[in-house]
Short mmCIF file of C-alpha atoms in Angstrom, two decimals:
data_model
loop_
_atom_site.label_atom_id
_atom_site.label_comp_id
_atom_site.label_asym_id
_atom_site.label_seq_id
_atom_site.Cartn_x
_atom_site.Cartn_y
_atom_site.Cartn_z
CA MET A 28 -17.75 3.72 -26.07
CA ALA A 29 -15.94 6.71 -24.59
CA ARG A 30 -14.10 9.62 -26.19
CA ILE A 31 -10.77 10.06 -24.42
CA SER A 32 -7.86 12.47 -24.76
CA ILE A 33 -4.48 11.36 -23.51
CA PHE A 34 -1.93 14.00 -22.51
CA GLY A 35 1.63 12.77 -22.88
CA ILE A 36 2.67 10.49 -25.73
CA GLY A 37 5.35 8.73 -23.74
CA TYR A 38 5.53 5.09 -22.79
CA VAL A 39 2.34 4.94 -20.70
CA GLY A 40 0.41 7.37 -22.88
CA VAL A 41 0.98 5.71 -26.23
CA VAL A 42 0.33 2.19 -24.91
CA ALA A 43 -2.89 3.33 -23.22
CA ALA A 44 -3.96 5.27 -26.32
CA ALA A 45 -3.43 2.33 -28.66
CA CYS A 46 -5.14 -0.20 -26.38
CA LEU A 47 -8.12 2.07 -25.70
CA ALA A 48 -8.50 2.69 -29.44
CA GLN A 49 -8.34 -1.04 -30.12
CA ASP A 50 -11.15 -1.51 -27.60
CA GLY A 51 -13.32 0.78 -29.74
CA HIS A 52 -12.92 4.10 -27.93
CA ASP A 53 -12.15 7.29 -29.85
CA VAL A 54 -8.77 8.55 -28.66
CA ILE A 55 -6.91 11.82 -29.17
CA ALA A 56 -3.27 11.86 -28.09
CA VAL A 57 -1.90 15.25 -27.03
CA ASP A 58 1.74 16.31 -26.72
CA VAL A 59 4.05 19.30 -27.21
CA ASP A 60 6.56 17.18 -29.13
CA GLN A 61 5.73 17.55 -32.82
CA GLY A 62 7.84 14.52 -33.69
CA LYS A 63 5.64 12.26 -31.56
CA ILE A 64 2.49 13.83 -32.99
CA ASP A 65 3.70 13.30 -36.55
CA ALA A 66 4.64 9.70 -35.79
CA ILE A 67 1.18 8.85 -34.45
CA ASN A 68 -0.61 10.54 -37.34
CA ALA A 69 1.64 8.62 -39.75
CA ALA A 70 0.43 5.41 -38.07
CA LYS A 71 3.80 4.78 -36.43
CA SER A 72 4.66 4.24 -32.78
CA PRO A 73 6.96 6.91 -31.29
CA ILE A 74 8.51 4.30 -28.97
CA VAL A 75 9.73 0.74 -29.36
CA GLU A 76 7.58 -1.77 -27.50
CA LYS A 77 6.70 -5.33 -28.45
CA GLY A 78 3.57 -5.40 -30.60
CA LEU A 79 2.94 -1.66 -30.31
CA GLY A 80 3.94 -0.65 -33.84
CA PRO A 81 1.38 -2.86 -35.62
CA LEU A 82 -1.28 -1.91 -33.07
CA VAL A 83 -0.77 1.85 -33.58
CA LYS A 84 -0.89 1.35 -37.34
CA LYS A 85 -4.13 -0.61 -37.06
CA VAL A 86 -6.02 1.87 -34.85
CA VAL A 87 -4.81 5.01 -36.65
CA GLU A 88 -5.81 3.61 -40.02
CA ALA A 89 -9.18 2.65 -38.53
CA GLY A 90 -9.72 6.27 -37.51
CA LYS A 91 -9.79 5.51 -33.79
CA LEU A 92 -6.57 7.33 -32.82
CA CYS A 93 -5.06 10.66 -33.84
CA ALA A 94 -2.59 13.09 -32.28
CA THR A 95 -2.48 16.87 -31.84
CA SER A 96 -0.89 19.71 -29.89
CA ASP A 97 -4.19 21.59 -29.71
CA VAL A 98 -5.34 21.20 -26.08
CA GLU A 99 -8.64 23.04 -26.51
CA TRP A 100 -9.62 20.96 -29.54
CA ALA A 101 -8.78 17.74 -27.68
CA ILE A 102 -10.83 18.75 -24.63
CA ASN A 103 -13.82 19.86 -26.69
CA ASN A 104 -13.90 16.58 -28.60
CA THR A 105 -13.59 14.20 -25.65
CA GLU A 106 -15.38 13.55 -22.38
CA ALA A 107 -12.39 12.48 -20.29
CA SER A 108 -8.66 13.19 -20.28
CA PHE A 109 -5.82 11.00 -19.03
CA VAL A 110 -2.70 12.80 -17.81
CA CYS A 111 0.27 10.52 -18.54
CA VAL A 112 3.28 12.82 -18.30
CA GLY A 113 6.50 12.05 -16.45
CA THR A 114 7.18 12.80 -12.80
CA PRO A 115 11.00 12.73 -12.52
CA SER A 116 12.60 13.18 -9.11
CA ALA A 117 13.23 16.73 -7.94
CA GLU A 118 16.70 17.61 -6.67
CA ASP A 119 15.71 16.81 -3.08
CA GLY A 120 14.30 13.40 -4.07
CA SER A 121 10.66 14.47 -3.92
CA VAL A 122 8.28 13.75 -6.77
CA GLY A 123 8.62 16.27 -9.59
CA LEU A 124 5.22 17.68 -10.52
CA ILE A 125 6.31 20.35 -13.01
CA TYR A 126 4.92 18.52 -16.05
CA VAL A 127 1.72 17.44 -14.28
CA THR A 128 1.11 21.01 -13.14
CA SER A 129 1.74 22.37 -16.63
CA VAL A 130 -0.74 19.94 -18.19
CA CYS A 131 -3.35 20.65 -15.52
CA GLU A 132 -3.01 24.38 -16.23
CA ALA A 133 -3.54 23.78 -19.94
CA ILE A 134 -6.50 21.46 -19.38
CA GLY A 135 -8.03 23.88 -16.87
CA ALA A 136 -7.80 26.74 -19.33
CA ALA A 137 -9.66 24.65 -21.91
CA LEU A 138 -12.27 23.56 -19.37
CA ALA A 139 -13.01 27.22 -18.66
CA LYS A 140 -14.46 27.46 -22.18
CA LYS A 141 -16.31 24.12 -22.12
CA ASP A 142 -19.87 23.87 -20.82
CA ALA A 143 -20.14 20.08 -20.71
CA PHE A 144 -18.86 18.03 -17.77
CA HIS A 145 -15.36 16.64 -18.34
CA SER A 146 -13.30 14.21 -16.24
CA VAL A 147 -9.59 14.75 -15.66
CA ILE A 148 -7.88 11.49 -14.69
CA ILE A 149 -4.27 11.50 -13.56
CA ARG A 150 -2.24 8.42 -14.49
CA SER A 151 1.20 9.84 -13.73
CA THR A 152 2.90 8.41 -10.64
CA ILE A 153 2.33 10.94 -7.83
CA VAL A 154 2.65 10.67 -4.05
CA PRO A 155 -0.46 10.57 -1.82
CA GLY A 156 -2.05 14.00 -1.54
CA SER A 157 -0.81 15.26 -4.91
CA CYS A 158 -4.23 15.23 -6.55
CA GLU A 159 -5.76 17.15 -3.65
CA GLY A 160 -2.77 19.39 -3.00
CA THR A 161 -1.59 20.21 -6.53
CA CYS A 162 -3.72 18.87 -9.39
CA ILE A 163 -7.15 19.93 -8.16
CA PRO A 164 -6.13 23.47 -7.05
CA THR A 165 -4.35 23.98 -10.38
CA LEU A 166 -7.36 22.78 -12.40
CA GLU A 167 -9.76 24.90 -10.34
CA ALA A 168 -7.63 28.03 -10.63
CA ALA A 169 -7.25 27.69 -14.39
CA SER A 170 -10.86 26.72 -15.10
CA GLY A 171 -12.72 28.83 -12.56
CA LYS A 172 -14.76 25.72 -11.77
CA VAL A 173 -15.09 23.48 -8.70
CA ALA A 174 -13.72 19.96 -8.81
CA GLY A 175 -16.39 17.30 -8.50
CA GLN A 176 -19.05 19.73 -9.76
CA GLY A 177 -17.80 21.65 -12.78
CA PHE A 178 -15.43 18.86 -13.78
CA GLY A 179 -14.53 15.39 -12.56
CA VAL A 180 -11.27 14.17 -11.05
CA GLY A 181 -9.79 10.70 -10.82
CA TYR A 182 -6.50 8.96 -10.18
CA TYR A 183 -5.88 5.77 -12.15
CA PRO A 184 -2.35 4.35 -11.78
CA GLU A 185 -0.88 2.01 -14.36
CA PHE A 186 1.09 -1.17 -13.67
CA LEU A 187 2.55 -1.82 -17.11
CA ARG A 188 5.96 -3.44 -17.52
CA GLU A 189 8.15 -2.49 -20.45
CA SER A 190 8.39 -5.26 -23.07
CA THR A 191 5.09 -6.80 -21.90
CA ALA A 192 2.96 -3.64 -21.73
CA ILE A 193 0.18 -4.72 -24.10
CA GLU A 194 -0.14 -8.11 -22.41
CA ASP A 195 -0.22 -6.41 -19.01
CA TYR A 196 -2.91 -4.00 -20.19
CA TYR A 197 -5.27 -6.83 -21.09
CA ASP A 198 -4.24 -9.20 -18.28
CA PRO A 199 -3.63 -6.93 -15.27
CA GLY A 200 -2.68 -8.21 -11.86
CA LEU A 201 -4.17 -5.14 -10.20
CA ILE A 202 -6.81 -2.55 -11.06
CA VAL A 203 -7.27 0.36 -8.69
CA PHE A 204 -8.57 3.87 -9.17
CA GLY A 205 -9.81 6.77 -7.08
CA SER A 206 -12.44 9.33 -7.98
CA MET A 207 -14.26 12.20 -6.36
CA ASP A 208 -17.44 12.05 -8.46
CA ARG A 209 -19.82 9.49 -9.94
CA PRO A 210 -19.29 10.29 -13.65
CA THR A 211 -15.52 9.75 -13.36
CA GLU A 212 -15.98 6.54 -11.39
CA SER A 213 -18.43 5.31 -14.03
CA ILE A 214 -15.98 5.98 -16.89
CA LEU A 215 -13.15 4.16 -15.12
CA THR A 216 -15.39 1.24 -14.25
CA GLU A 217 -16.60 0.99 -17.86
CA LEU A 218 -13.02 0.90 -19.14
CA ASN A 219 -12.10 -2.00 -16.86
CA VAL A 220 -15.26 -4.02 -16.35
CA SER A 221 -14.48 -6.55 -19.11
CA LEU A 222 -11.03 -7.40 -17.71
CA ASP A 223 -10.59 -10.52 -15.61
CA CYS A 224 -9.40 -8.72 -12.49
CA LYS A 225 -11.02 -7.36 -9.34
CA ILE A 226 -11.69 -3.62 -9.53
CA HIS A 227 -10.75 -1.58 -6.46
CA SER A 228 -12.59 1.74 -6.44
CA VAL A 229 -11.18 3.83 -3.59
CA ASP A 230 -10.43 7.43 -2.63
CA LEU A 231 -7.79 9.45 -4.49
CA ARG A 232 -5.04 9.22 -1.86
CA THR A 233 -5.41 5.46 -1.38
CA ALA A 234 -5.03 4.93 -5.13
CA GLU A 235 -1.95 7.17 -5.15
CA MET A 236 -0.44 5.21 -2.24
CA VAL A 237 -1.10 1.83 -3.84
CA LYS A 238 0.97 2.84 -6.87
CA TYR A 239 3.97 3.86 -4.77
CA THR A 240 3.60 0.80 -2.55
CA SER A 241 3.59 -1.47 -5.60
CA ASN A 242 6.73 0.04 -7.10
CA THR A 243 8.58 0.16 -3.79
CA TRP A 244 7.62 -3.44 -2.96
CA ARG A 245 9.12 -4.56 -6.26
CA ALA A 246 12.32 -2.69 -5.42
CA VAL A 247 12.44 -4.28 -1.96
CA LYS A 248 11.98 -7.76 -3.46
CA VAL A 249 14.81 -7.22 -5.94
CA THR A 250 17.11 -5.95 -3.19
CA PHE A 251 16.19 -8.79 -0.84
CA ALA A 252 16.75 -11.40 -3.54
CA ASN A 253 20.12 -9.86 -4.37
CA GLU A 254 21.16 -9.91 -0.71
CA ILE A 255 20.14 -13.56 -0.36
CA GLY A 256 22.04 -14.28 -3.57
CA ASN A 257 25.17 -12.62 -2.18
CA ILE A 258 24.95 -14.59 1.06
CA ALA A 259 24.22 -17.83 -0.78
CA LYS A 260 27.21 -17.30 -3.06
CA SER A 261 29.46 -16.75 -0.04
CA CYS A 262 28.36 -20.21 1.14
CA GLY A 263 29.03 -21.81 -2.23
CA LEU A 264 25.31 -21.98 -3.06
CA ASP A 265 23.17 -20.85 -5.99
CA GLY A 266 20.98 -17.98 -4.80
CA GLN A 267 18.63 -18.23 -7.77
CA THR A 268 17.86 -21.85 -6.90
CA VAL A 269 17.22 -20.83 -3.28
CA MET A 270 14.79 -18.07 -4.32
CA GLU A 271 13.03 -20.27 -6.90
CA ILE A 272 12.32 -22.86 -4.20
CA LEU A 273 11.20 -20.15 -1.77
CA CYS A 274 8.74 -18.72 -4.30
CA SER A 275 7.23 -22.15 -4.92
CA ASP A 276 5.65 -21.96 -1.44
CA LEU A 277 2.35 -20.17 -2.04
CA LYS A 278 0.97 -20.98 1.42
CA VAL A 279 3.40 -19.11 3.65
CA ASN A 280 6.14 -17.32 1.75
CA ILE A 281 3.79 -15.73 -0.81
CA SER A 282 1.01 -15.17 1.71
CA PRO A 283 -0.98 -12.00 2.43
CA TYR A 284 -0.89 -12.94 6.13
CA PHE A 285 2.56 -11.39 6.47
CA MET A 286 1.63 -8.32 4.42
CA ARG A 287 -0.81 -6.92 6.97
CA PRO A 288 0.42 -3.73 8.67
CA GLY A 289 0.42 -3.97 12.44
CA PHE A 290 2.80 -4.71 15.29
CA ALA A 291 6.31 -6.15 15.33
CA PHE A 292 7.18 -9.77 14.61
CA GLY A 293 8.50 -12.12 17.29
CA GLY A 294 8.48 -15.76 18.28
CA SER A 295 10.97 -18.58 18.33
CA CYS A 296 11.95 -18.40 14.66
CA LEU A 297 11.93 -15.05 12.90
CA PRO A 298 14.07 -12.88 15.22
CA LYS A 299 16.80 -15.45 15.84
CA ASP A 300 16.93 -16.59 12.22
CA VAL A 301 17.28 -13.07 10.85
CA ARG A 302 20.08 -12.48 13.38
CA ALA A 303 21.77 -15.75 12.46
CA LEU A 304 21.66 -15.08 8.73
CA ARG A 305 22.96 -11.59 9.31
CA HIS A 306 25.83 -13.00 11.39
CA LEU A 307 26.63 -15.56 8.69
CA ALA A 308 26.75 -12.81 6.10
CA LYS A 309 29.10 -10.74 8.24
CA ALA A 310 31.35 -13.74 8.89
CA ASN A 311 31.58 -14.31 5.14
CA GLY A 312 32.34 -10.68 4.41
CA VAL A 313 28.94 -9.86 2.90
CA ASP A 314 27.09 -6.63 3.72
CA ALA A 315 23.49 -7.34 4.76
CA GLN A 316 21.80 -3.96 4.67
CA VAL A 317 18.30 -5.39 4.22
CA LEU A 318 18.62 -7.77 7.17
CA ASN A 319 20.02 -4.97 9.32
CA ALA A 320 17.09 -2.76 8.37
CA VAL A 321 14.57 -5.53 9.13
CA LEU A 322 15.74 -5.83 12.74
CA GLU A 323 16.02 -2.06 13.21
CA ALA A 324 12.54 -1.45 11.79
CA ASN A 325 11.05 -4.22 13.94
CA SER A 326 12.48 -2.70 17.10
CA ALA A 327 11.27 0.72 15.99
CA GLN A 328 7.70 -0.60 15.77
CA ILE A 329 7.84 -1.57 19.44
CA THR A 330 9.12 1.92 20.25
CA ARG A 331 6.26 3.36 18.21
CA ALA A 332 3.73 1.48 20.35
CA GLU A 333 5.52 2.59 23.52
CA THR A 334 5.25 6.22 22.40
CA MET A 335 1.53 5.78 21.72
CA VAL A 336 1.04 4.61 25.31
CA GLU A 337 3.02 7.59 26.60
CA HIS A 338 0.83 9.95 24.59
CA SER A 339 -2.29 8.44 26.18
CA GLN A 340 -0.95 9.56 29.60
CA ALA A 341 -2.28 6.33 31.12
CA ARG A 342 -0.65 5.32 34.39
CA LYS A 343 -2.11 1.84 34.35
CA VAL A 344 -2.79 -0.17 31.20
CA GLY A 345 -4.48 -3.46 30.48
CA MET A 346 -2.82 -5.51 27.76
CA ILE A 347 -4.78 -7.95 25.62
CA GLY A 348 -2.22 -10.61 24.82
CA VAL A 349 1.40 -11.07 25.81
CA SER A 350 2.41 -14.17 23.84
CA PHE A 351 4.05 -13.59 20.48
CA LYS A 352 0.79 -14.40 18.68
CA PRO A 353 -2.74 -15.53 19.60
CA GLY A 354 -3.45 -19.21 20.06
CA THR A 355 -0.28 -20.05 21.99
CA ASP A 356 1.37 -19.40 25.36
CA ASP A 357 4.80 -19.10 23.74
CA MET A 358 6.47 -15.86 24.79
CA ARG A 359 9.83 -16.33 23.15
CA GLU A 360 10.91 -12.93 21.85
CA SER A 361 7.34 -11.69 22.02
CA PRO A 362 7.20 -8.01 21.03
CA LEU A 363 4.21 -7.63 23.36
CA ALA A 364 6.27 -8.92 26.27
CA GLU A 365 9.04 -6.50 25.30
CA LEU A 366 6.52 -3.66 25.21
CA ALA A 367 5.12 -4.66 28.62
CA GLY A 368 8.63 -4.76 30.08
CA ARG A 369 9.45 -1.30 28.76
CA LEU A 370 6.22 0.16 30.15
CA ILE A 371 6.82 -1.40 33.56
CA SER A 372 10.36 -0.02 33.61
CA SER A 373 8.97 3.45 32.89
CA GLY A 374 6.68 3.24 35.92
CA ILE A 375 3.42 2.37 34.17
CA GLY A 376 1.29 -0.29 35.82
CA VAL A 377 0.60 -3.28 33.56
CA GLU A 378 -1.99 -6.05 33.87
CA ILE A 379 -2.48 -8.66 31.16
CA TYR A 380 -5.34 -10.68 29.74
CA ASP A 381 -3.97 -13.66 27.78
CA PRO A 382 -6.14 -16.78 27.99
CA PHE A 383 -3.41 -19.14 26.84
CA VAL A 384 -0.67 -17.90 29.15
CA PHE A 385 -3.24 -17.72 31.98
CA GLU A 386 -4.28 -21.32 31.34
CA ALA A 387 -0.67 -22.51 31.44
CA TYR A 388 -0.19 -20.99 34.90
CA SER A 389 -3.63 -22.11 36.15
CA GLU A 390 -2.83 -25.72 35.29
CA ALA A 391 0.65 -25.39 36.77
CA ASN A 392 2.29 -26.40 33.53
CA SER A 393 6.02 -26.78 33.86
CA THR A 394 6.41 -24.63 30.75
CA ALA A 395 4.18 -21.78 31.99
CA GLY A 396 5.67 -18.46 31.01
CA ARG A 397 8.05 -20.14 28.58
CA GLY A 398 10.36 -17.74 26.91
CA ASN A 399 9.53 -14.81 29.16
CA ASP A 400 12.57 -12.72 29.94
CA ALA A 401 10.94 -9.32 29.67
CA VAL A 402 7.94 -9.13 32.05
CA PRO A 403 8.74 -9.16 35.78
CA ASP A 404 6.22 -10.90 38.06
CA LEU A 405 4.31 -12.14 35.04
CA GLN A 406 1.98 -14.52 36.84
CA SER A 407 0.79 -11.88 39.29
CA ARG A 408 0.00 -9.53 36.40
CA LEU A 409 -2.32 -11.98 34.63
CA VAL A 410 -6.04 -11.32 34.92
CA GLY A 411 -8.51 -14.06 34.01
CA ASP A 412 -11.56 -11.85 33.67
CA LEU A 413 -11.59 -9.32 30.83
CA ASP A 414 -14.24 -7.05 32.39
CA THR A 415 -12.13 -6.75 35.53
CA LEU A 416 -9.09 -5.78 33.46
CA ILE A 417 -11.02 -3.14 31.53
CA ALA A 418 -12.57 -1.64 34.66
CA SER A 419 -9.20 -1.20 36.39
CA SER A 420 -7.27 0.22 33.40
CA ASP A 421 -6.71 3.80 32.26
CA ALA A 422 -6.16 2.49 28.72
CA ILE A 423 -6.31 -0.82 26.88
CA ILE A 424 -3.56 -2.10 24.60
CA VAL A 425 -4.90 -4.59 22.08
CA GLY A 426 -1.94 -6.78 21.16
CA ASN A 427 -3.56 -10.07 20.16
CA ILE A 428 -7.07 -10.63 18.84
CA TYR A 429 -9.16 -13.23 20.66
CA LYS A 430 -12.60 -13.48 19.07
CA GLU A 431 -14.40 -13.91 22.37
CA THR A 432 -13.08 -10.55 23.55
CA LEU A 433 -14.32 -8.47 20.61
CA PRO A 434 -17.78 -7.51 21.98
CA GLU A 435 -16.37 -6.27 25.31
CA LEU A 436 -13.45 -4.44 23.68
CA ASN A 437 -15.61 -2.70 21.10
CA GLU A 438 -17.93 -1.57 23.88
CA ALA A 439 -14.98 -0.47 26.01
CA ALA A 440 -13.68 1.59 23.08
CA LEU A 441 -16.65 3.92 23.56
CA THR A 442 -15.38 5.10 26.96
CA THR A 443 -11.80 3.88 27.43
CA PRO A 444 -8.70 4.91 25.46
CA ILE A 445 -7.67 2.08 23.13
CA ILE A 446 -4.18 1.56 21.69
CA ASP A 447 -4.79 -0.97 18.96
CA LEU A 448 -1.82 -2.95 17.64
CA ALA A 449 -3.91 -5.70 16.01
CA ARG A 450 -7.02 -3.92 14.68
CA LEU A 451 -10.25 -4.73 16.43
CA ASP A 452 -12.38 -3.60 13.53
CA ARG A 453 -11.50 -2.54 9.97
CA SER A 454 -13.89 0.39 10.29
CA LYS A 455 -11.84 1.94 13.10
CA VAL A 456 -9.15 4.52 12.35
CA SER A 457 -7.17 6.73 14.71
CA GLY A 458 -9.15 9.56 16.21
CA GLY A 459 -10.40 10.69 19.60
CA SER A 460 -9.48 8.15 22.28
CA TYR A 461 -8.79 5.40 19.72
CA ALA A 462 -5.27 5.03 18.31
CA GLY A 463 -4.30 2.40 15.74
CA ILE A 464 -0.62 1.74 15.20
CA CYS A 465 -0.79 1.69 11.38
CA TRP A 466 -4.27 3.03 10.65
#
């Protein structure tokens, strides 16, 4: 069992303190608000949350949880500290770190007087880079010690929902944490190992980003559902029924396939259907800000890829794939075809390796090149041999992944600039002559 101090007896702090104490850990809650301290020590919850009052009473009376304002005493009597203070928006909309910084200063001052190793684990919601840019420098300055050596550092975001916080604590949908040292990673693993959920142990910034991504994704889903509801209502339909049916499809609509960062969407369905629904909304007098943003952002991703090619200074590129996705010769509204057309218009030479489009032309199919309205002289730009394409190109644009091409492309990446829109290999990230669009 661990001995843990929790700084901030707010919503997250008190729930975490009570649940950790119930699990058998010795917990000290720390705050500057004497009213909250008195409430905890009187075996009462300082906030209203389903089931929390009886739980606080139980663990305080069992001697597993107490509260104090004495930072040094809390640090000296625990081996790890959770920072659970608020991060309200600053006036410019940025994350407000005033409370986090203040707590880190106080903890650092106490660590300066403590010989034993102590882990400081941030649970407050902070943007990527905050631990490295604010928390760690503050702790080091106040303690006179080096992070990762004199004390540990971790970031452990929470995903609790108000009114179901205790249930969420014991039945999480996501567990992720970052750490810069083994002792901190071990503590966080120990606290979560009994829960029925995969543990993601990552770097500090990734853990910070996951928290913001989770919260923003929820906001996007609410806004999207509301927009669909508004459009449905304008058609005399029940938007909640529409969304309930949509969410029943776990194969496509609730699929991780469409949650993979990469290039723009295209094809015969998505672009035209988003446009059509947007037009219907406009005709019915409904603003469709989300649908507008979807189309604008999709176009911007093509522009992003175009800019990457420009930065490579290649005058002739070889494109891997031109259809809207691998496994088909369908080029209807293919973002790769749009990219190829833009590059050609700018004076860049373009040759294309696409086995399915190539096959359609080779067999003289009447539908060869179907949907192409972006790439001039498409047939003459197709190359059937990948090695020939690579040898004649200043840079390679990977648009579609064809498994048989992976060995040659990974070898080519050693000597030829690669602009990767599909991700050849999860181990590759932008650097040197390799550029990934989202990684």
